[in-house]
């Protein structure tokens, strides 16, 4: 019976993870269907209602069933609930992304339940977190190779955050019984292996630069479709700090941008006009950042500029981006028909403080990853430290067991 329960608990984990991954190719279809019938914001309301129901159930369960009277448990659950709500509201411009909190929160619960058959110490929370984060990484990798879906390190972090929050709720809010504080070497080793796998896979994602993708497609021509997908990461981004405009990132330096704008503005503007009424995602796949960095960057900045304009609370970013386009892409901007009317520009100028600071997210990448060599050095050092910690911990465990062993190594007689 016990074996059957273990298999069933892991079957639930597999089904949940498989469902999350299987939805990736269908996500846009589901999003369009729900948005058409219920409105896009229904995703956000669904998440908020689900979080409220979960918190209400947990409060009832703790207070009336388990009769928990620890204020800290309720404060922890309130903090976790507040964090879920905060990030859901923060994602309200793209509320469908908040559904990931529900998916990975439920996965986190199933992982804990399955691992509890094998682990009975505090490493269970870490192991569940590392396993859930691993699923989140594979989720984003699958999105990278799926047409009209995009890779984003931020989404990797949000997936991991959802798993983490549920483990926090379990560890400090619910506090399951029979979870020992003493950690066996085998449990520490298991958690360390899962962390190592996460670090290596994350490192490979950071190292999946356009140059690597190009090399891979040369070796395996059938993978040439990957060159059309969004860049996972690039170490060669150039940072431009521009007085009065803010901070911008690009694959090109400012001289290159101006030179291309002067030399090819008619050709590129014609392409932009041709694609004016066609899907934005198809444009990015056709004119990828690897093949047409100038054109790709220009279209992305136009898209985000107009998107921020539609969000009344975010006029400042839209205005700064438009000034950047006017200064460094002027001819392409003019000929493509994406120039803002003078009246709109004047109105925005009156609403946005001239000294408002701005840092463009386009092409910014990850601030904590400076170079590929430092990235892998950090990963290898971390893995080395994990191995060292495990060896020392196992040695201390053997030493403690030997010290507690009766003299002569013979068990006392029970007779």
Tab-separated table of C-alpha atoms in Angstrom:
chain	number	residue	atom	x	y	z
A	1	UNK	CA	0.000	0.000	0.000
A	2	UNK	CA	2.860	2.362	0.879
A	3	UNK	CA	4.560	1.711	-2.474
A	4	UNK	CA	1.302	2.423	-4.284
A	5	UNK	CA	0.926	5.757	-2.458
A	6	UNK	CA	4.489	6.750	-3.382
A	7	UNK	CA	3.922	5.938	-7.052
A	8	UNK	CA	0.613	7.805	-7.033
A	9	UNK	CA	2.183	10.918	-5.456
A	10	UNK	CA	4.911	11.025	-8.107
A	11	UNK	CA	2.352	10.360	-10.837
A	12	UNK	CA	0.563	13.563	-9.758
A	13	UNK	CA	3.854	15.462	-9.982
A	14	UNK	CA	4.526	14.104	-13.468
A	15	UNK	CA	1.005	14.901	-14.659
A	16	UNK	CA	1.182	18.455	-13.298
A	17	UNK	CA	4.622	19.131	-14.821
A	18	UNK	CA	3.596	17.541	-18.129
A	19	UNK	CA	0.422	19.651	-18.212
A	20	UNK	CA	2.408	22.851	-17.658
A	21	UNK	CA	4.770	21.961	-20.508
A	22	UNK	CA	1.988	20.704	-22.794
A	23	UNK	CA	0.109	24.008	-22.493
A	24	UNK	CA	3.068	25.991	-23.884
A	25	UNK	CA	2.254	25.473	-27.607
A	26	UNK	CA	-1.470	26.066	-26.920
A	27	UNK	CA	-1.088	29.079	-24.634
A	28	UNK	CA	-1.691	31.741	-27.295
A	29	UNK	CA	-4.827	29.956	-28.539
A	30	UNK	CA	-6.179	29.654	-24.996
A	31	UNK	CA	-5.282	33.279	-24.251
A	32	UNK	CA	-7.072	34.546	-27.366
A	33	UNK	CA	-10.164	32.429	-26.674
A	34	UNK	CA	-10.478	33.543	-23.034
A	35	UNK	CA	-9.717	37.170	-23.896
A	36	UNK	CA	-12.406	37.173	-26.599
A	37	UNK	CA	-15.127	35.777	-24.346
A	38	UNK	CA	-14.224	36.954	-20.859
A	39	UNK	CA	-11.663	39.699	-21.374
A	40	UNK	CA	-7.920	39.517	-20.839
A	41	UNK	CA	-8.142	40.742	-17.253
A	42	UNK	CA	-10.107	37.584	-16.347
A	43	UNK	CA	-6.773	35.777	-16.001
A	44	UNK	CA	-5.722	38.185	-13.271
A	45	UNK	CA	-9.072	37.990	-11.473
A	46	UNK	CA	-8.922	34.192	-11.638
A	47	UNK	CA	-5.508	34.200	-9.926
A	48	UNK	CA	-6.630	36.686	-7.245
A	49	UNK	CA	-9.790	34.682	-6.492
A	50	UNK	CA	-7.808	31.423	-6.354
A	51	UNK	CA	-5.288	32.945	-3.923
A	52	UNK	CA	-8.134	34.275	-1.736
A	53	UNK	CA	-9.836	30.847	-1.663
A	54	UNK	CA	-6.559	29.117	-0.815
A	55	UNK	CA	-5.793	31.525	2.030
A	56	UNK	CA	-9.325	31.207	3.412
A	57	UNK	CA	-9.062	27.408	3.341
A	58	UNK	CA	-5.646	27.447	5.033
A	59	UNK	CA	-6.862	29.797	7.771
A	60	UNK	CA	-9.837	27.530	8.427
A	61	UNK	CA	-7.650	24.407	8.369
A	62	UNK	CA	-5.025	25.847	10.731
A	63	UNK	CA	-7.397	27.504	13.180
A	64	UNK	CA	-10.276	25.041	13.416
A	65	UNK	CA	-8.785	21.690	12.382
A	66	UNK	CA	-5.209	21.867	13.637
A	67	UNK	CA	-6.039	24.448	16.323
A	68	UNK	CA	-2.834	26.375	15.639
A	69	UNK	CA	-2.540	29.502	17.778
A	70	UNK	CA	0.890	30.699	16.657
A	71	UNK	CA	0.606	34.265	15.373
A	72	UNK	CA	3.780	33.721	13.286
A	73	UNK	CA	2.038	31.056	11.177
A	74	UNK	CA	-0.785	33.402	10.219
A	75	UNK	CA	1.615	36.280	9.578
A	76	UNK	CA	3.640	34.023	7.259
A	77	UNK	CA	0.555	32.985	5.289
A	78	UNK	CA	-0.531	36.624	5.061
A	79	UNK	CA	2.918	37.628	3.758
A	80	UNK	CA	2.880	34.857	1.148
A	81	UNK	CA	-0.644	35.805	0.066
A	82	UNK	CA	0.317	39.473	-0.150
A	83	UNK	CA	3.329	38.593	-2.328
A	84	UNK	CA	1.156	36.541	-4.695
A	85	UNK	CA	-1.306	39.433	-4.963
A	86	UNK	CA	1.475	42.009	-5.404
A	87	UNK	CA	3.072	40.224	-8.353
A	88	UNK	CA	-0.310	39.453	-9.903
A	89	UNK	CA	-1.169	43.154	-9.882
A	90	UNK	CA	2.306	44.028	-11.134
A	91	UNK	CA	1.718	41.745	-14.124
A	92	UNK	CA	-1.721	43.203	-14.829
A	93	UNK	CA	-0.642	44.487	-18.244
A	94	UNK	CA	-0.062	40.789	-19.114
A	95	UNK	CA	-2.366	39.042	-16.604
A	96	UNK	CA	-2.078	35.644	-18.285
A	97	UNK	CA	1.497	35.447	-16.973
A	98	UNK	CA	0.182	35.506	-13.400
A	99	UNK	CA	-1.428	32.090	-14.012
A	100	UNK	CA	2.094	30.689	-13.628
A	101	UNK	CA	1.816	31.460	-9.920
A	102	UNK	CA	-1.060	29.008	-9.639
A	103	UNK	CA	0.593	26.361	-11.806
A	104	UNK	CA	3.887	26.404	-9.958
A	105	UNK	CA	2.295	26.861	-6.541
A	106	UNK	CA	0.300	23.666	-7.109
A	107	UNK	CA	3.384	21.900	-8.479
A	108	UNK	CA	5.287	22.997	-5.361
A	109	UNK	CA	2.640	21.384	-3.150
A	110	UNK	CA	2.712	18.126	-5.139
A	111	UNK	CA	6.514	18.009	-5.005
A	112	UNK	CA	6.502	18.402	-1.236
A	113	UNK	CA	3.896	15.663	-0.876
A	114	UNK	CA	5.884	13.266	-3.085
A	115	UNK	CA	9.260	14.034	-1.499
A	116	UNK	CA	7.863	13.512	1.981
A	117	UNK	CA	7.868	9.783	1.214
A	118	UNK	CA	11.664	9.954	0.969
A	119	UNK	CA	12.818	12.951	3.026
A	120	UNK	CA	11.916	13.706	6.635
A	121	UNK	CA	14.140	16.706	7.321
A	122	UNK	CA	14.301	20.396	6.412
A	123	UNK	CA	16.076	19.748	3.092
A	124	UNK	CA	12.689	18.684	1.735
A	125	UNK	CA	11.781	22.350	1.232
A	126	UNK	CA	14.998	23.044	-0.696
A	127	UNK	CA	14.718	19.889	-2.793
A	128	UNK	CA	11.108	20.716	-3.713
A	129	UNK	CA	12.179	24.247	-4.640
A	130	UNK	CA	15.065	23.044	-6.833
A	131	UNK	CA	12.877	20.467	-8.599
A	132	UNK	CA	10.131	23.027	-9.228
A	133	UNK	CA	12.662	25.553	-10.511
A	134	UNK	CA	14.001	22.912	-12.876
A	135	UNK	CA	10.534	22.426	-14.360
A	136	UNK	CA	10.286	26.219	-14.703
A	137	UNK	CA	13.550	26.285	-16.640
A	138	UNK	CA	12.373	23.568	-19.020
A	139	UNK	CA	9.116	25.487	-19.399
A	140	UNK	CA	10.972	28.573	-20.644
A	141	UNK	CA	13.301	26.527	-22.881
A	142	UNK	CA	10.234	24.967	-24.507
A	143	UNK	CA	8.802	28.448	-24.994
A	144	UNK	CA	12.036	29.502	-26.702
A	145	UNK	CA	11.699	26.817	-29.390
A	146	UNK	CA	7.923	27.340	-29.781
A	147	UNK	CA	6.817	29.839	-32.463
A	148	UNK	CA	5.261	33.041	-31.037
A	149	UNK	CA	6.415	32.167	-27.537
A	150	UNK	CA	9.422	33.859	-25.968
A	151	UNK	CA	12.236	33.066	-23.572
A	152	UNK	CA	12.590	35.417	-20.622
A	153	UNK	CA	14.894	35.101	-17.592
A	154	UNK	CA	12.320	37.134	-15.675
A	155	UNK	CA	9.754	34.374	-16.239
A	156	UNK	CA	12.275	31.794	-15.021
A	157	UNK	CA	12.514	33.842	-11.839
A	158	UNK	CA	8.721	34.167	-11.506
A	159	UNK	CA	8.272	30.400	-11.898
A	160	UNK	CA	10.879	29.780	-9.213
A	161	UNK	CA	9.313	32.444	-6.985
A	162	UNK	CA	5.923	30.698	-7.112
A	163	UNK	CA	7.533	27.418	-6.016
A	164	UNK	CA	9.551	29.187	-3.334
A	165	UNK	CA	6.561	31.018	-1.848
A	166	UNK	CA	4.591	27.820	-1.383
A	167	UNK	CA	7.532	26.155	0.344
A	168	UNK	CA	7.818	29.188	2.633
A	169	UNK	CA	4.115	28.835	3.456
A	170	UNK	CA	4.673	25.164	4.281
A	171	UNK	CA	7.860	25.630	6.306
A	172	UNK	CA	6.904	28.670	8.384
A	173	UNK	CA	3.125	28.801	8.096
A	174	UNK	CA	1.797	25.250	8.198
A	175	UNK	CA	4.910	23.652	9.752
A	176	UNK	CA	4.185	19.975	9.001
A	177	UNK	CA	4.893	17.508	11.784
A	178	UNK	CA	7.703	14.935	11.696
A	179	UNK	CA	10.084	17.210	9.767
A	180	UNK	CA	13.366	16.760	11.634
A	181	UNK	CA	15.948	19.502	11.984
A	182	UNK	CA	18.846	17.055	11.840
A	183	UNK	CA	19.884	16.517	8.222
A	184	UNK	CA	21.242	13.146	7.054
A	185	UNK	CA	24.175	13.319	4.599
A	186	UNK	CA	22.038	11.623	1.932
A	187	UNK	CA	19.424	14.409	2.097
A	188	UNK	CA	22.059	17.125	1.815
A	189	UNK	CA	23.633	15.272	-1.107
A	190	UNK	CA	20.281	15.007	-2.930
A	191	UNK	CA	19.537	18.716	-2.526
A	192	UNK	CA	23.081	19.566	-3.674
A	193	UNK	CA	22.700	17.448	-6.818
A	194	UNK	CA	19.435	19.211	-7.683
A	195	UNK	CA	21.027	22.629	-7.136
A	196	UNK	CA	23.991	21.623	-9.324
A	197	UNK	CA	21.670	20.557	-12.154
A	198	UNK	CA	19.838	23.890	-11.902
A	199	UNK	CA	23.093	25.872	-11.996
A	200	UNK	CA	24.476	23.980	-14.999
A	201	UNK	CA	21.229	24.258	-16.995
A	202	UNK	CA	20.911	27.952	-16.135
A	203	UNK	CA	24.527	28.476	-17.197
A	204	UNK	CA	23.865	26.733	-20.507
A	205	UNK	CA	20.887	29.052	-21.090
A	206	UNK	CA	23.049	32.118	-20.450
A	207	UNK	CA	25.673	30.687	-22.807
A	208	UNK	CA	23.115	30.035	-25.537
A	209	UNK	CA	24.198	33.148	-27.433
A	210	UNK	CA	23.368	33.881	-31.100
A	211	UNK	CA	26.885	32.753	-32.013
A	212	UNK	CA	26.274	29.373	-30.325
A	213	UNK	CA	22.907	28.993	-32.020
A	214	UNK	CA	24.520	29.749	-35.396
A	215	UNK	CA	27.235	27.139	-34.758
A	216	UNK	CA	24.613	24.590	-33.717
A	217	UNK	CA	22.516	25.150	-36.829
A	218	UNK	CA	25.588	24.766	-39.044
A	219	UNK	CA	26.222	21.357	-37.480
A	220	UNK	CA	22.541	20.388	-37.547
A	221	UNK	CA	20.770	22.211	-40.430
A	222	UNK	CA	17.374	20.867	-39.329
A	223	UNK	CA	17.646	23.174	-36.310
A	224	UNK	CA	17.918	26.268	-38.493
A	225	UNK	CA	14.481	27.413	-37.249
A	226	UNK	CA	16.174	28.282	-33.933
A	227	UNK	CA	17.891	31.237	-35.599
A	228	UNK	CA	14.457	32.849	-35.954
A	229	UNK	CA	13.733	32.596	-32.247
A	230	UNK	CA	14.381	35.314	-29.719
A	231	UNK	CA	17.895	35.555	-28.293
A	232	UNK	CA	18.255	33.801	-24.953
A	233	UNK	CA	21.211	35.877	-23.845
A	234	UNK	CA	24.065	37.882	-25.257
A	235	UNK	CA	27.227	38.959	-23.465
A	236	UNK	CA	28.137	41.630	-26.003
A	237	UNK	CA	25.315	44.096	-25.338
A	238	UNK	CA	26.505	47.704	-25.450
A	239	UNK	CA	25.327	50.085	-22.748
A	240	UNK	CA	24.562	53.653	-23.823
A	241	UNK	CA	24.173	56.267	-21.073
A	242	UNK	CA	22.680	59.266	-22.840
A	243	UNK	CA	22.295	62.660	-21.095
A	244	UNK	CA	18.653	63.705	-20.971
A	245	UNK	CA	17.443	60.358	-22.302
A	246	UNK	CA	18.557	57.673	-19.871
A	247	UNK	CA	20.238	54.274	-20.258
A	248	UNK	CA	19.765	52.120	-23.373
A	249	UNK	CA	21.239	48.788	-24.481
A	250	UNK	CA	21.933	47.602	-28.007
A	251	UNK	CA	23.878	45.044	-30.026
A	252	UNK	CA	25.173	48.008	-32.019
A	253	UNK	CA	27.161	51.051	-30.971
A	254	UNK	CA	25.732	54.508	-31.624
A	255	UNK	CA	27.946	55.160	-34.662
A	256	UNK	CA	26.767	51.915	-36.284
A	257	UNK	CA	23.119	52.799	-35.625
A	258	UNK	CA	23.477	56.225	-37.247
A	259	UNK	CA	25.455	54.814	-40.186
A	260	UNK	CA	22.835	52.133	-40.924
A	261	UNK	CA	20.046	54.686	-40.526
A	262	UNK	CA	21.670	56.948	-43.103
A	263	UNK	CA	22.613	54.222	-45.554
A	264	UNK	CA	19.535	51.942	-45.463
A	265	UNK	CA	16.611	54.020	-44.191
A	266	UNK	CA	14.594	53.799	-47.433
A	267	UNK	CA	15.059	50.041	-47.742
A	268	UNK	CA	14.242	49.376	-44.086
A	269	UNK	CA	11.284	51.787	-44.037
A	270	UNK	CA	9.780	49.949	-47.011
A	271	UNK	CA	10.016	46.666	-45.092
A	272	UNK	CA	8.386	48.239	-42.022
A	273	UNK	CA	5.525	49.622	-44.117
A	274	UNK	CA	5.006	46.257	-45.769
A	275	UNK	CA	4.704	44.631	-42.338
A	276	UNK	CA	2.589	47.394	-40.754
A	277	UNK	CA	-0.605	45.300	-40.693
A	278	UNK	CA	1.002	41.910	-40.199
A	279	UNK	CA	1.636	40.117	-36.883
A	280	UNK	CA	4.398	41.637	-34.760
A	281	UNK	CA	5.651	38.200	-33.669
A	282	UNK	CA	6.019	37.068	-37.295
A	283	UNK	CA	8.070	40.184	-38.048
A	284	UNK	CA	10.489	39.429	-35.191
A	285	UNK	CA	10.905	35.835	-36.381
A	286	UNK	CA	11.475	36.913	-39.989
A	287	UNK	CA	13.884	39.720	-39.132
A	288	UNK	CA	15.620	38.221	-36.121
A	289	UNK	CA	18.166	40.073	-33.999
A	290	UNK	CA	20.916	37.849	-35.384
A	291	UNK	CA	20.197	38.629	-39.033
A	292	UNK	CA	18.914	42.223	-38.881
A	293	UNK	CA	19.931	43.726	-35.513
A	294	UNK	CA	19.096	47.328	-36.509
A	295	UNK	CA	15.661	46.529	-37.941
A	296	UNK	CA	14.812	44.137	-35.106
A	297	UNK	CA	15.784	46.630	-32.419
A	298	UNK	CA	13.917	49.461	-34.121
A	299	UNK	CA	10.678	47.458	-34.325
A	300	UNK	CA	10.926	46.263	-30.726
A	301	UNK	CA	11.440	49.830	-29.483
A	302	UNK	CA	8.493	51.069	-31.560
A	303	UNK	CA	6.298	48.307	-30.154
A	304	UNK	CA	7.247	49.054	-26.552
A	305	UNK	CA	6.981	52.813	-27.098
A	306	UNK	CA	3.409	52.489	-28.361
A	307	UNK	CA	2.552	49.916	-25.711
A	308	UNK	CA	3.666	52.260	-22.917
A	309	UNK	CA	1.723	55.077	-24.524
A	310	UNK	CA	-1.441	52.975	-24.180
A	311	UNK	CA	-0.668	52.505	-20.488
A	312	UNK	CA	-1.543	55.937	-19.153
A	313	UNK	CA	0.506	55.457	-15.971
A	314	UNK	CA	3.710	54.857	-17.908
A	315	UNK	CA	4.057	57.876	-20.180
A	316	UNK	CA	7.600	58.646	-19.096
A	317	UNK	CA	9.166	55.453	-20.542
A	318	UNK	CA	7.264	55.920	-23.819
A	319	UNK	CA	8.475	59.495	-24.192
A	320	UNK	CA	12.110	58.661	-23.425
A	321	UNK	CA	12.098	55.810	-25.920
A	322	UNK	CA	10.621	58.066	-28.592
A	323	UNK	CA	13.351	60.675	-28.028
A	324	UNK	CA	15.951	57.926	-28.391
A	325	UNK	CA	14.368	56.849	-31.682
A	326	UNK	CA	14.194	60.437	-32.946
A	327	UNK	CA	17.865	61.022	-32.174
A	328	UNK	CA	19.464	57.799	-33.428
A	329	UNK	CA	16.921	56.339	-35.909
A	330	UNK	CA	15.548	59.608	-37.380
A	331	UNK	CA	15.440	58.741	-41.084
A	332	UNK	CA	14.010	55.252	-40.657
A	333	UNK	CA	11.496	56.635	-38.166
A	334	UNK	CA	10.408	59.347	-40.591
A	335	UNK	CA	10.147	57.187	-43.709
A	336	UNK	CA	8.435	54.257	-41.973
A	337	UNK	CA	5.494	56.356	-40.789
A	338	UNK	CA	6.058	55.654	-37.087
A	339	UNK	CA	6.740	59.304	-36.209
A	340	UNK	CA	4.495	60.648	-33.464
A	341	UNK	CA	2.355	63.683	-34.396
A	342	UNK	CA	3.732	66.966	-33.066
A	343	UNK	CA	0.602	67.556	-30.984
A	344	UNK	CA	1.061	64.235	-29.177
A	345	UNK	CA	4.723	64.999	-28.519
A	346	UNK	CA	3.832	68.404	-27.068
A	347	UNK	CA	1.141	66.921	-24.820
A	348	UNK	CA	3.521	64.309	-23.468
A	349	UNK	CA	6.207	66.919	-22.887
A	350	UNK	CA	3.790	68.796	-20.608
A	351	UNK	CA	2.895	65.667	-18.628
A	352	UNK	CA	6.370	64.175	-18.117
A	353	UNK	CA	9.086	65.920	-16.077
A	354	UNK	CA	12.091	66.675	-18.326
A	355	UNK	CA	14.525	65.332	-15.730
A	356	UNK	CA	12.715	62.006	-15.231
A	357	UNK	CA	15.264	59.171	-15.239
A	358	UNK	CA	14.740	56.188	-17.501
A	359	UNK	CA	16.443	52.822	-18.005
A	360	UNK	CA	15.306	50.886	-21.052
A	361	UNK	CA	14.576	47.184	-20.460
A	362	UNK	CA	15.076	46.382	-24.163
A	363	UNK	CA	18.261	44.356	-24.531
A	364	UNK	CA	19.319	45.021	-20.948
A	365	UNK	CA	19.894	41.345	-20.245
A	366	UNK	CA	20.843	40.284	-16.706
A	367	UNK	CA	22.853	42.799	-14.718
A	368	UNK	CA	24.537	40.139	-12.570
A	369	UNK	CA	26.038	38.237	-15.539
A	370	UNK	CA	28.942	40.298	-16.845
A	371	UNK	CA	30.865	37.747	-18.894
A	372	UNK	CA	30.700	34.083	-19.804
A	373	UNK	CA	33.995	33.287	-18.094
A	374	UNK	CA	32.894	34.859	-14.792
A	375	UNK	CA	29.538	33.094	-15.057
A	376	UNK	CA	31.051	29.621	-15.391
A	377	UNK	CA	33.770	30.386	-12.846
A	378	UNK	CA	31.025	31.222	-10.337
A	379	UNK	CA	29.102	28.049	-11.194
A	380	UNK	CA	32.180	25.818	-10.892
A	381	UNK	CA	33.217	27.431	-7.609
A	382	UNK	CA	29.707	26.909	-6.233
A	383	UNK	CA	29.729	23.242	-7.298
A	384	UNK	CA	33.188	22.788	-5.740
A	385	UNK	CA	31.934	24.295	-2.467
A	386	UNK	CA	28.887	22.030	-2.523
A	387	UNK	CA	31.106	18.958	-2.951
A	388	UNK	CA	33.373	20.179	-0.150
A	389	UNK	CA	30.446	20.848	2.195
A	390	UNK	CA	28.996	17.399	1.517
A	391	UNK	CA	32.318	15.661	2.152
A	392	UNK	CA	32.885	17.553	5.409
A	393	UNK	CA	29.304	16.970	6.555
A	394	UNK	CA	29.531	13.234	5.801
A	395	UNK	CA	32.872	13.036	7.638
A	396	UNK	CA	31.419	14.819	10.683
A	397	UNK	CA	28.467	12.431	10.609
A	398	UNK	CA	30.715	9.376	10.605
A	399	UNK	CA	32.807	10.875	13.384
A	400	UNK	CA	29.699	11.553	15.482
A	401	UNK	CA	28.354	8.030	14.883
A	402	UNK	CA	31.694	6.531	15.861
A	403	UNK	CA	31.764	8.591	19.044
A	404	UNK	CA	28.263	7.445	20.003
A	405	UNK	CA	29.024	3.800	19.266
A	406	UNK	CA	29.440	1.586	22.389
A	407	UNK	CA	32.982	0.564	23.328
A	408	UNK	CA	34.265	-2.345	21.274
A	409	UNK	CA	31.576	-1.727	18.646
A	410	UNK	CA	29.357	-4.411	20.218
A	411	UNK	CA	25.705	-3.678	20.795
A	412	UNK	CA	24.676	-4.125	24.434
A	413	UNK	CA	22.874	-7.371	25.137
A	414	UNK	CA	19.103	-7.272	25.429
A	415	UNK	CA	19.043	-10.424	27.510
